[in-house]
């Protein structure tokens, strides 16, 4: 345990430093071409505005055009300063009397305006480094298309591996979770992709390199993931990169027959490792910023914390309901009903088919759910989003409920797993004796 | 025991299917037209902001034709759904009227649904079946277009995931690159956001799901022919002439690779003939079903055959539009940097794998009949562009190239040893 803690800490610190150096490196790249590419895409920003929806008025389809504009502004900021300073301070563009993202497009087009360049240094904004490299070759529309291609490819690889591994009965919870996150918004909004793509990559890592990760230690893996999230996320809905990979960990443990594992303890340790390393990696930004610049990072952070916790507009319960209400809509309700029906039908279909790999998996997973600790692990995962919504105050889950709600995908995924496993348990009680006989063998396989 | 194939029996069954489809099509439309439209109109009015924000041809990534939606036709679909039933149910079901205003901005339905002032006129659009009304009208009773768009996204992604599940189980992870390329070219983000693009997508994906779930349906010539006949019928019934060949090419390619992987002797036709057979039956279904709609309005005293003939001549555009013009326009839509990067990376890895296989003398010589069949599928979209030139100038018609691209990739991959052995 102590060894793993030290290993995790080392990984987090080294990874964050390497990320930081790479980020600074991208600030050495020439900016003229980047600025030109952003200017070429002005129409995109000008049309979409601050908070566009891909389905007007539908909260779950709201995109974060403000942060998108700020991020592209950071990428094309060209007002002097050393690359080191700029990479730490992350100036965005603010034109007098003009809102974001129009401020940024005016700047990209060298429009004659009175500009100021406020510091937005409290996050790492690791995605700015990637955007800078991409902007050397592509305009913003191209980057959106690339994002689409990448996400589709990753999703396809995940589904293929899930099916090949025999996780058929986990596809429903996974797809429901992805639908709540909303794959179209993920394609159209880079700010969101900064949370979504690391999540997909983490899932792929678990699926394709399970043995290696298992040997490395799950605590280390989730600690690294937390540090990566702190580097890339802008606190949109980073928890998806903890909750959904945790579900995959439990599923894979079931598939690969690691029945000796204490999922409850693992979930607590992994969540803790993720959260602490997120905090450490984030805190490193403030420490590095304080060391290398004159900007008061701590004061800025405290000011921001005040805006999150200061003025409370609604009660905690109202805040939670506000998030839940985003998906209390006909399409999502129909999806939940359909998901439960599919889970019931799938459980029923294979009840006497003992040779089918999918049935084996179900029996094994069901066996694991019999373990109260695994069930509790699912419950903890299910309530992670609510914990975050409560902990981060009004400024997060109330003001930004239209993005914070996406973390409810974790609740839905874990909830459906609990339902699915309960149904399979119940089915097993009704299986014929021949099948019952092999259950212990399957569970312990 | 396998039944002996009988041409006479197939012809009889095909004819029966066609006639029943027409009758059933009319009955279903009549049932849909019996529903009250007041609530539907109120629900469409609730999406006024959505229509006004996006207008008629919205690009979800600005100025990239590849991301263009067809809001004009979507609004026409909603307009047809909410048109008040003033004539008899049969008359309305066959004439398919919607409201038109004299404005040029194409936002007529948005204005009319919110009772904005203006000069309205009913316009009938009876040359298509408007089969989508059988699901759109009931949905509009309960939800507004914004809900329908999200529902559409959910359904499409869920179906795609289910298809991938079946596909991966069947082929163990093989052929995923052609599949991914096809999905990307069709562009599932756009199909999810645009009702008009959804019909062909649903028909293609459901056809493939059925094929994977119940492969015995297409193993024998009889079932195979009827399967593609029904697919053509469905496209004519639900679609607005968007990118119909995809509903033929995708299932046909799936059939060919299933056939190529399956050594059983259950199949009773060779692959090349199967391509022709699928093409013929699909076309018969499509043309007969569509053509029947041109004559059906005669029942309610409307004769628009002259207009139909004019439209057919215009849509083919044989005199005004050259084939090369169409082809280059379509290729241009896909010639955007991100897709070029994707296909570039794919081409490089393919060439490397081919060279390595060549050096190791492991190049596979595939069955020439399979190769020829895949090559024929590759030609189908191109042939479509040749025949339907004017209509193919519409941006969305570029999606038909998904068929050619997927077939080309399957063709190339069939020489690779990896493609022949499943990745376990």
PDB file of N, CA and C in Angstrom, chain B residues 20-101:
ATOM      1  N   UNK B  20     -49.385  -5.684 -51.701  1.00  0.00           N
ATOM      2  CA  UNK B  20     -49.708  -5.540 -50.270  1.00  0.00           C
ATOM      3  C   UNK B  20     -49.036  -4.288 -49.699  1.00  0.00           C
ATOM      4  N   UNK B  21     -47.809  -4.021 -50.147  1.00  0.00           N
ATOM      5  CA  UNK B  21     -47.099  -2.837 -49.641  1.00  0.00           C
ATOM      6  C   UNK B  21     -47.850  -1.563 -49.982  1.00  0.00           C
ATOM      7  N   UNK B  22     -48.344  -1.502 -51.210  1.00  0.00           N
ATOM      8  CA  UNK B  22     -49.075  -0.294 -51.619  1.00  0.00           C
ATOM      9  C   UNK B  22     -50.334  -0.148 -50.766  1.00  0.00           C
ATOM     10  N   UNK B  23     -51.068  -1.246 -50.611  1.00  0.00           N
ATOM     11  CA  UNK B  23     -52.320  -1.183 -49.840  1.00  0.00           C
ATOM     12  C   UNK B  23     -52.025  -0.824 -48.380  1.00  0.00           C
ATOM     13  N   UNK B  24     -51.024  -1.528 -47.831  1.00  0.00           N
ATOM     14  CA  UNK B  24     -50.659  -1.273 -46.437  1.00  0.00           C
ATOM     15  C   UNK B  24     -50.150   0.155 -46.253  1.00  0.00           C
ATOM     16  N   UNK B  25     -49.389   0.606 -47.247  1.00  0.00           N
ATOM     17  CA  UNK B  25     -48.856   1.976 -47.197  1.00  0.00           C
ATOM     18  C   UNK B  25     -49.970   2.996 -47.108  1.00  0.00           C
ATOM     19  N   UNK B  26     -50.993   2.805 -47.937  1.00  0.00           N
ATOM     20  CA  UNK B  26     -52.123   3.747 -47.941  1.00  0.00           C
ATOM     21  C   UNK B  26     -52.880   3.655 -46.614  1.00  0.00           C
ATOM     22  N   UNK B  27     -53.114   2.430 -46.152  1.00  0.00           N
ATOM     23  CA  UNK B  27     -53.878   2.256 -44.897  1.00  0.00           C
ATOM     24  C   UNK B  27     -53.149   2.940 -43.729  1.00  0.00           C
ATOM     25  N   UNK B  28     -51.840   2.703 -43.645  1.00  0.00           N
ATOM     26  CA  UNK B  28     -51.074   3.292 -42.532  1.00  0.00           C
ATOM     27  C   UNK B  28     -51.104   4.819 -42.603  1.00  0.00           C
ATOM     28  N   UNK B  29     -50.996   5.339 -43.824  1.00  0.00           N
ATOM     29  CA  UNK B  29     -51.045   6.798 -43.962  1.00  0.00           C
ATOM     30  C   UNK B  29     -52.421   7.328 -43.560  1.00  0.00           C
ATOM     31  N   UNK B  30     -53.472   6.612 -43.984  1.00  0.00           N
ATOM     32  CA  UNK B  30     -54.839   7.045 -43.630  1.00  0.00           C
ATOM     33  C   UNK B  30     -54.997   7.068 -42.105  1.00  0.00           C
ATOM     34  N   UNK B  31     -54.479   6.023 -41.453  1.00  0.00           N
ATOM     35  CA  UNK B  31     -54.569   5.973 -39.984  1.00  0.00           C
ATOM     36  C   UNK B  31     -53.846   7.181 -39.365  1.00  0.00           C
ATOM     37  N   UNK B  32     -52.680   7.485 -39.926  1.00  0.00           N
ATOM     38  CA  UNK B  32     -51.916   8.627 -39.393  1.00  0.00           C
ATOM     39  C   UNK B  32     -52.669   9.928 -39.618  1.00  0.00           C
ATOM     40  N   UNK B  33     -53.322  10.022 -40.780  1.00  0.00           N
ATOM     41  CA  UNK B  33     -54.067  11.252 -41.104  1.00  0.00           C
ATOM     42  C   UNK B  33     -55.360  11.386 -40.301  1.00  0.00           C
ATOM     43  N   UNK B  34     -55.754  10.313 -39.634  1.00  0.00           N
ATOM     44  CA  UNK B  34     -56.968  10.400 -38.807  1.00  0.00           C
ATOM     45  C   UNK B  34     -56.689  11.134 -37.486  1.00  0.00           C
ATOM     46  N   UNK B  35     -55.424  11.235 -37.139  1.00  0.00           N
ATOM     47  CA  UNK B  35     -55.080  11.868 -35.857  1.00  0.00           C
ATOM     48  C   UNK B  35     -55.327  13.377 -35.920  1.00  0.00           C
ATOM     49  N   UNK B  36     -55.759  13.945 -34.800  1.00  0.00           N
ATOM     50  CA  UNK B  36     -55.996  15.400 -34.779  1.00  0.00           C
ATOM     51  C   UNK B  36     -54.684  16.172 -34.903  1.00  0.00           C
ATOM     52  N   UNK B  37     -54.718  17.301 -35.593  1.00  0.00           N
ATOM     53  CA  UNK B  37     -53.459  18.012 -35.866  1.00  0.00           C
ATOM     54  C   UNK B  37     -53.241  19.244 -34.976  1.00  0.00           C
ATOM     55  N   UNK B  38     -54.261  19.631 -34.198  1.00  0.00           N
ATOM     56  CA  UNK B  38     -54.100  20.845 -33.380  1.00  0.00           C
ATOM     57  C   UNK B  38     -52.921  20.746 -32.413  1.00  0.00           C
ATOM     58  N   UNK B  39     -52.880  19.622 -31.704  1.00  0.00           N
ATOM     59  CA  UNK B  39     -51.812  19.427 -30.721  1.00  0.00           C
ATOM     60  C   UNK B  39     -50.450  19.359 -31.429  1.00  0.00           C
ATOM     61  N   UNK B  40     -50.460  18.709 -32.614  1.00  0.00           N
ATOM     62  CA  UNK B  40     -49.197  18.601 -33.374  1.00  0.00           C
ATOM     63  C   UNK B  40     -48.705  19.993 -33.760  1.00  0.00           C
ATOM     64  N   UNK B  41     -49.655  20.831 -34.194  1.00  0.00           N
ATOM     65  CA  UNK B  41     -49.277  22.179 -34.625  1.00  0.00           C
ATOM     66  C   UNK B  41     -48.698  22.962 -33.446  1.00  0.00           C
ATOM     67  N   UNK B  42     -49.325  22.804 -32.275  1.00  0.00           N
ATOM     68  CA  UNK B  42     -48.834  23.505 -31.082  1.00  0.00           C
ATOM     69  C   UNK B  42     -47.426  23.024 -30.734  1.00  0.00           C
ATOM     70  N   UNK B  43     -47.202  21.730 -30.898  1.00  0.00           N
ATOM     71  CA  UNK B  43     -45.873  21.198 -30.585  1.00  0.00           C
ATOM     72  C   UNK B  43     -44.819  21.696 -31.570  1.00  0.00           C
ATOM     73  N   UNK B  44     -45.191  21.800 -32.846  1.00  0.00           N
ATOM     74  CA  UNK B  44     -44.234  22.318 -33.828  1.00  0.00           C
ATOM     75  C   UNK B  44     -43.948  23.792 -33.532  1.00  0.00           C
ATOM     76  N   UNK B  45     -45.004  24.515 -33.150  1.00  0.00           N
ATOM     77  CA  UNK B  45     -44.820  25.939 -32.826  1.00  0.00           C
ATOM     78  C   UNK B  45     -43.827  26.099 -31.664  1.00  0.00           C
ATOM     79  N   UNK B  46     -43.807  25.112 -30.766  1.00  0.00           N
ATOM     80  CA  UNK B  46     -42.903  25.187 -29.610  1.00  0.00           C
ATOM     81  C   UNK B  46     -41.440  25.121 -30.028  1.00  0.00           C
ATOM     82  N   UNK B  47     -41.196  24.677 -31.256  1.00  0.00           N
ATOM     83  CA  UNK B  47     -39.802  24.583 -31.717  1.00  0.00           C
ATOM     84  C   UNK B  47     -39.448  25.743 -32.653  1.00  0.00           C
ATOM     85  N   UNK B  48     -40.224  26.816 -32.569  1.00  0.00           N
ATOM     86  CA  UNK B  48     -40.005  27.976 -33.444  1.00  0.00           C
ATOM     87  C   UNK B  48     -38.546  28.458 -33.375  1.00  0.00           C
ATOM     88  N   UNK B  49     -38.033  28.547 -32.143  1.00  0.00           N
ATOM     89  CA  UNK B  49     -36.655  29.037 -31.966  1.00  0.00           C
ATOM     90  C   UNK B  49     -35.641  28.145 -32.680  1.00  0.00           C
ATOM     91  N   UNK B  50     -35.883  26.852 -32.601  1.00  0.00           N
ATOM     92  CA  UNK B  50     -34.969  25.905 -33.255  1.00  0.00           C
ATOM     93  C   UNK B  50     -34.927  26.175 -34.761  1.00  0.00           C
ATOM     94  N   UNK B  51     -36.123  26.313 -35.348  1.00  0.00           N
ATOM     95  CA  UNK B  51     -36.183  26.558 -36.794  1.00  0.00           C
ATOM     96  C   UNK B  51     -35.512  27.882 -37.154  1.00  0.00           C
ATOM     97  N   UNK B  52     -35.823  28.924 -36.361  1.00  0.00           N
ATOM     98  CA  UNK B  52     -35.307  30.240 -36.707  1.00  0.00           C
ATOM     99  C   UNK B  52     -33.792  30.319 -36.486  1.00  0.00           C
ATOM    100  N   UNK B  53     -33.296  29.587 -35.511  1.00  0.00           N
ATOM    101  CA  UNK B  53     -31.841  29.589 -35.260  1.00  0.00           C
ATOM    102  C   UNK B  53     -31.083  28.947 -36.418  1.00  0.00           C
ATOM    103  N   UNK B  54     -31.614  27.842 -36.884  1.00  0.00           N
ATOM    104  CA  UNK B  54     -30.849  27.072 -37.866  1.00  0.00           C
ATOM    105  C   UNK B  54     -31.172  27.450 -39.305  1.00  0.00           C
ATOM    106  N   UNK B  55     -32.371  27.971 -39.514  1.00  0.00           N
ATOM    107  CA  UNK B  55     -32.812  28.312 -40.876  1.00  0.00           C
ATOM    108  C   UNK B  55     -32.775  27.061 -41.780  1.00  0.00           C
ATOM    109  N   UNK B  56     -32.694  27.288 -43.082  1.00  0.00           N
ATOM    110  CA  UNK B  56     -32.937  26.137 -43.965  1.00  0.00           C
ATOM    111  C   UNK B  56     -31.757  25.176 -44.163  1.00  0.00           C
ATOM    112  N   UNK B  57     -30.589  25.695 -44.365  1.00  0.00           N
ATOM    113  CA  UNK B  57     -29.466  24.776 -44.604  1.00  0.00           C
ATOM    114  C   UNK B  57     -28.339  25.082 -43.619  1.00  0.00           C
ATOM    115  N   UNK B  58     -28.478  24.498 -42.458  1.00  0.00           N
ATOM    116  CA  UNK B  58     -27.543  24.794 -41.373  1.00  0.00           C
ATOM    117  C   UNK B  58     -26.351  23.829 -41.430  1.00  0.00           C
ATOM    118  N   UNK B  59     -25.151  24.390 -41.291  1.00  0.00           N
ATOM    119  CA  UNK B  59     -23.952  23.544 -41.187  1.00  0.00           C
ATOM    120  C   UNK B  59     -23.587  23.437 -39.719  1.00  0.00           C
ATOM    121  N   UNK B  60     -23.468  22.233 -39.196  1.00  0.00           N
ATOM    122  CA  UNK B  60     -23.087  22.143 -37.781  1.00  0.00           C
ATOM    123  C   UNK B  60     -21.599  22.407 -37.576  1.00  0.00           C
ATOM    124  N   UNK B  61     -20.864  22.515 -38.640  1.00  0.00           N
ATOM    125  CA  UNK B  61     -19.531  23.102 -38.545  1.00  0.00           C
ATOM    126  C   UNK B  61     -19.458  24.050 -39.723  1.00  0.00           C
ATOM    127  N   UNK B  62     -19.384  25.310 -39.384  1.00  0.00           N
ATOM    128  CA  UNK B  62     -19.655  26.348 -40.367  1.00  0.00           C
ATOM    129  C   UNK B  62     -18.958  26.183 -41.718  1.00  0.00           C
ATOM    130  N   UNK B  63     -19.781  26.310 -42.784  1.00  0.00           N
ATOM    131  CA  UNK B  63     -19.265  26.300 -44.154  1.00  0.00           C
ATOM    132  C   UNK B  63     -18.610  24.998 -44.580  1.00  0.00           C
ATOM    133  N   UNK B  64     -18.852  23.944 -43.827  1.00  0.00           N
ATOM    134  CA  UNK B  64     -18.345  22.635 -44.249  1.00  0.00           C
ATOM    135  C   UNK B  64     -19.556  21.869 -44.782  1.00  0.00           C
ATOM    136  N   UNK B  65     -19.573  21.665 -46.091  1.00  0.00           N
ATOM    137  CA  UNK B  65     -20.755  21.034 -46.697  1.00  0.00           C
ATOM    138  C   UNK B  65     -21.022  19.636 -46.135  1.00  0.00           C
ATOM    139  N   UNK B  66     -19.956  18.995 -45.720  1.00  0.00           N
ATOM    140  CA  UNK B  66     -20.050  17.654 -45.147  1.00  0.00           C
ATOM    141  C   UNK B  66     -20.957  17.649 -43.906  1.00  0.00           C
ATOM    142  N   UNK B  67     -21.102  18.824 -43.271  1.00  0.00           N
ATOM    143  CA  UNK B  67     -21.895  18.894 -42.041  1.00  0.00           C
ATOM    144  C   UNK B  67     -23.237  19.591 -42.276  1.00  0.00           C
ATOM    145  N   UNK B  68     -23.629  19.720 -43.539  1.00  0.00           N
ATOM    146  CA  UNK B  68     -24.856  20.470 -43.855  1.00  0.00           C
ATOM    147  C   UNK B  68     -26.107  19.652 -43.559  1.00  0.00           C
ATOM    148  N   UNK B  69     -27.056  20.298 -42.895  1.00  0.00           N
ATOM    149  CA  UNK B  69     -28.345  19.656 -42.628  1.00  0.00           C
ATOM    150  C   UNK B  69     -29.373  20.186 -43.619  1.00  0.00           C
ATOM    151  N   UNK B  70     -30.441  19.469 -43.778  1.00  0.00           N
ATOM    152  CA  UNK B  70     -31.480  19.911 -44.712  1.00  0.00           C
ATOM    153  C   UNK B  70     -32.707  20.361 -43.914  1.00  0.00           C
ATOM    154  N   UNK B  71     -32.598  21.540 -43.336  1.00  0.00           N
ATOM    155  CA  UNK B  71     -33.693  22.077 -42.530  1.00  0.00           C
ATOM    156  C   UNK B  71     -34.930  22.363 -43.369  1.00  0.00           C
ATOM    157  N   UNK B  72     -34.708  22.669 -44.643  1.00  0.00           N
ATOM    158  CA  UNK B  72     -35.839  22.976 -45.529  1.00  0.00           C
ATOM    159  C   UNK B  72     -36.777  21.768 -45.589  1.00  0.00           C
ATOM    160  N   UNK B  73     -36.205  20.608 -45.858  1.00  0.00           N
ATOM    161  CA  UNK B  73     -37.049  19.412 -45.983  1.00  0.00           C
ATOM    162  C   UNK B  73     -37.588  18.968 -44.631  1.00  0.00           C
ATOM    163  N   UNK B  74     -36.786  19.166 -43.576  1.00  0.00           N
ATOM    164  CA  UNK B  74     -37.288  18.829 -42.232  1.00  0.00           C
ATOM    165  C   UNK B  74     -38.541  19.645 -41.933  1.00  0.00           C
ATOM    166  N   UNK B  75     -38.491  20.929 -42.292  1.00  0.00           N
ATOM    167  CA  UNK B  75     -39.660  21.774 -42.037  1.00  0.00           C
ATOM    168  C   UNK B  75     -40.835  21.355 -42.905  1.00  0.00           C
ATOM    169  N   UNK B  76     -40.510  20.935 -44.117  1.00  0.00           N
ATOM    170  CA  UNK B  76     -41.580  20.441 -44.997  1.00  0.00           C
ATOM    171  C   UNK B  76     -42.239  19.207 -44.382  1.00  0.00           C
ATOM    172  N   UNK B  77     -41.421  18.359 -43.777  1.00  0.00           N
ATOM    173  CA  UNK B  77     -41.957  17.153 -43.130  1.00  0.00           C
ATOM    174  C   UNK B  77     -42.882  17.538 -41.979  1.00  0.00           C
ATOM    175  N   UNK B  78     -42.436  18.476 -41.164  1.00  0.00           N
ATOM    176  CA  UNK B  78     -43.278  18.930 -40.058  1.00  0.00           C
ATOM    177  C   UNK B  78     -44.528  19.629 -40.593  1.00  0.00           C
ATOM    178  N   UNK B  79     -44.339  20.405 -41.658  1.00  0.00           N
ATOM    179  CA  UNK B  79     -45.475  21.122 -42.252  1.00  0.00           C
ATOM    180  C   UNK B  79     -46.518  20.154 -42.781  1.00  0.00           C
ATOM    181  N   UNK B  80     -46.062  19.073 -43.394  1.00  0.00           N
ATOM    182  CA  UNK B  80     -46.997  18.070 -43.918  1.00  0.00           C
ATOM    183  C   UNK B  80     -47.713  17.367 -42.767  1.00  0.00           C
ATOM    184  N   UNK B  81     -46.966  17.142 -41.686  1.00  0.00           N
ATOM    185  CA  UNK B  81     -47.552  16.433 -40.535  1.00  0.00           C
ATOM    186  C   UNK B  81     -48.659  17.256 -39.877  1.00  0.00           C
ATOM    187  N   UNK B  82     -48.495  18.572 -39.831  1.00  0.00           N
ATOM    188  CA  UNK B  82     -49.457  19.384 -39.062  1.00  0.00           C
ATOM    189  C   UNK B  82     -50.522  20.024 -39.933  1.00  0.00           C
ATOM    190  N   UNK B  83     -50.502  19.752 -41.227  1.00  0.00           N
ATOM    191  CA  UNK B  83     -51.514  20.364 -42.102  1.00  0.00           C
ATOM    192  C   UNK B  83     -52.904  19.877 -41.673  1.00  0.00           C
ATOM    193  N   UNK B  84     -53.841  20.807 -41.457  1.00  0.00           N
ATOM    194  CA  UNK B  84     -55.170  20.400 -40.962  1.00  0.00           C
ATOM    195  C   UNK B  84     -55.926  19.558 -41.986  1.00  0.00           C
ATOM    196  N   UNK B  85     -56.596  18.537 -41.484  1.00  0.00           N
ATOM    197  CA  UNK B  85     -57.319  17.638 -42.393  1.00  0.00           C
ATOM    198  C   UNK B  85     -58.622  18.292 -42.862  1.00  0.00           C
ATOM    199  N   UNK B  86     -58.578  18.895 -44.031  1.00  0.00           N
ATOM    200  CA  UNK B  86     -59.772  19.598 -44.528  1.00  0.00           C
ATOM    201  C   UNK B  86     -60.598  18.737 -45.475  1.00  0.00           C
ATOM    202  N   UNK B  87     -59.906  17.883 -46.209  1.00  0.00           N
ATOM    203  CA  UNK B  87     -60.606  16.988 -47.140  1.00  0.00           C
ATOM    204  C   UNK B  87     -60.804  15.632 -46.453  1.00  0.00           C
ATOM    205  N   UNK B  88     -61.249  14.645 -47.245  1.00  0.00           N
ATOM    206  CA  UNK B  88     -61.411  13.308 -46.669  1.00  0.00           C
ATOM    207  C   UNK B  88     -60.037  12.749 -46.280  1.00  0.00           C
ATOM    208  N   UNK B  89     -60.031  11.777 -45.375  1.00  0.00           N
ATOM    209  CA  UNK B  89     -58.766  11.199 -44.918  1.00  0.00           C
ATOM    210  C   UNK B  89     -57.972  10.631 -46.094  1.00  0.00           C
ATOM    211  N   UNK B  90     -58.662   9.921 -46.989  1.00  0.00           N
ATOM    212  CA  UNK B  90     -57.980   9.318 -48.137  1.00  0.00           C
ATOM    213  C   UNK B  90     -57.358  10.405 -49.021  1.00  0.00           C
ATOM    214  N   UNK B  91     -58.141  11.459 -49.247  1.00  0.00           N
ATOM    215  CA  UNK B  91     -57.646  12.566 -50.071  1.00  0.00           C
ATOM    216  C   UNK B  91     -56.391  13.180 -49.457  1.00  0.00           C
ATOM    217  N   UNK B  92     -56.444  13.428 -48.159  1.00  0.00           N
ATOM    218  CA  UNK B  92     -55.273  14.036 -47.489  1.00  0.00           C
ATOM    219  C   UNK B  92     -54.077  13.086 -47.526  1.00  0.00           C
ATOM    220  N   UNK B  93     -54.343  11.803 -47.292  1.00  0.00           N
ATOM    221  CA  UNK B  93     -53.243  10.830 -47.241  1.00  0.00           C
ATOM    222  C   UNK B  93     -52.564  10.676 -48.602  1.00  0.00           C
ATOM    223  N   UNK B  94     -53.327  10.899 -49.661  1.00  0.00           N
ATOM    224  CA  UNK B  94     -52.741  10.731 -50.989  1.00  0.00           C
ATOM    225  C   UNK B  94     -52.180  12.031 -51.555  1.00  0.00           C
ATOM    226  N   UNK B  95     -52.714  13.159 -51.098  1.00  0.00           N
ATOM    227  CA  UNK B  95     -52.260  14.440 -51.653  1.00  0.00           C
ATOM    228  C   UNK B  95     -51.115  15.064 -50.843  1.00  0.00           C
ATOM    229  N   UNK B  96     -51.020  14.709 -49.585  1.00  0.00           N
ATOM    230  CA  UNK B  96     -49.916  15.170 -48.721  1.00  0.00           C
ATOM    231  C   UNK B  96     -49.654  16.675 -48.830  1.00  0.00           C
ATOM    232  N   UNK B  97     -50.631  17.449 -48.370  1.00  0.00           N
ATOM    233  CA  UNK B  97     -50.496  18.911 -48.480  1.00  0.00           C
ATOM    234  C   UNK B  97     -49.680  19.484 -47.319  1.00  0.00           C
ATOM    235  N   UNK B  98     -49.082  20.608 -47.598  1.00  0.00           N
ATOM    236  CA  UNK B  98     -48.469  21.403 -46.536  1.00  0.00           C
ATOM    237  C   UNK B  98     -48.710  22.865 -46.861  1.00  0.00           C
ATOM    238  N   UNK B  99     -48.355  23.710 -45.915  1.00  0.00           N
ATOM    239  CA  UNK B  99     -48.612  25.134 -46.109  1.00  0.00           C
ATOM    240  C   UNK B  99     -47.383  25.814 -46.710  1.00  0.00           C
ATOM    241  N   UNK B 100     -47.661  26.661 -47.659  1.00  0.00           N
ATOM    242  CA  UNK B 100     -46.571  27.409 -48.260  1.00  0.00           C
ATOM    243  C   UNK B 100     -46.924  28.893 -48.166  1.00  0.00           C
ATOM    244  N   UNK B 101     -45.923  29.731 -47.998  1.00  0.00           N
ATOM    245  CA  UNK B 101     -46.154  31.165 -48.040  1.00  0.00           C
ATOM    246  C   UNK B 101     -45.384  31.697 -49.236  1.00  0.00           C
TER     247      UNK B 101
END
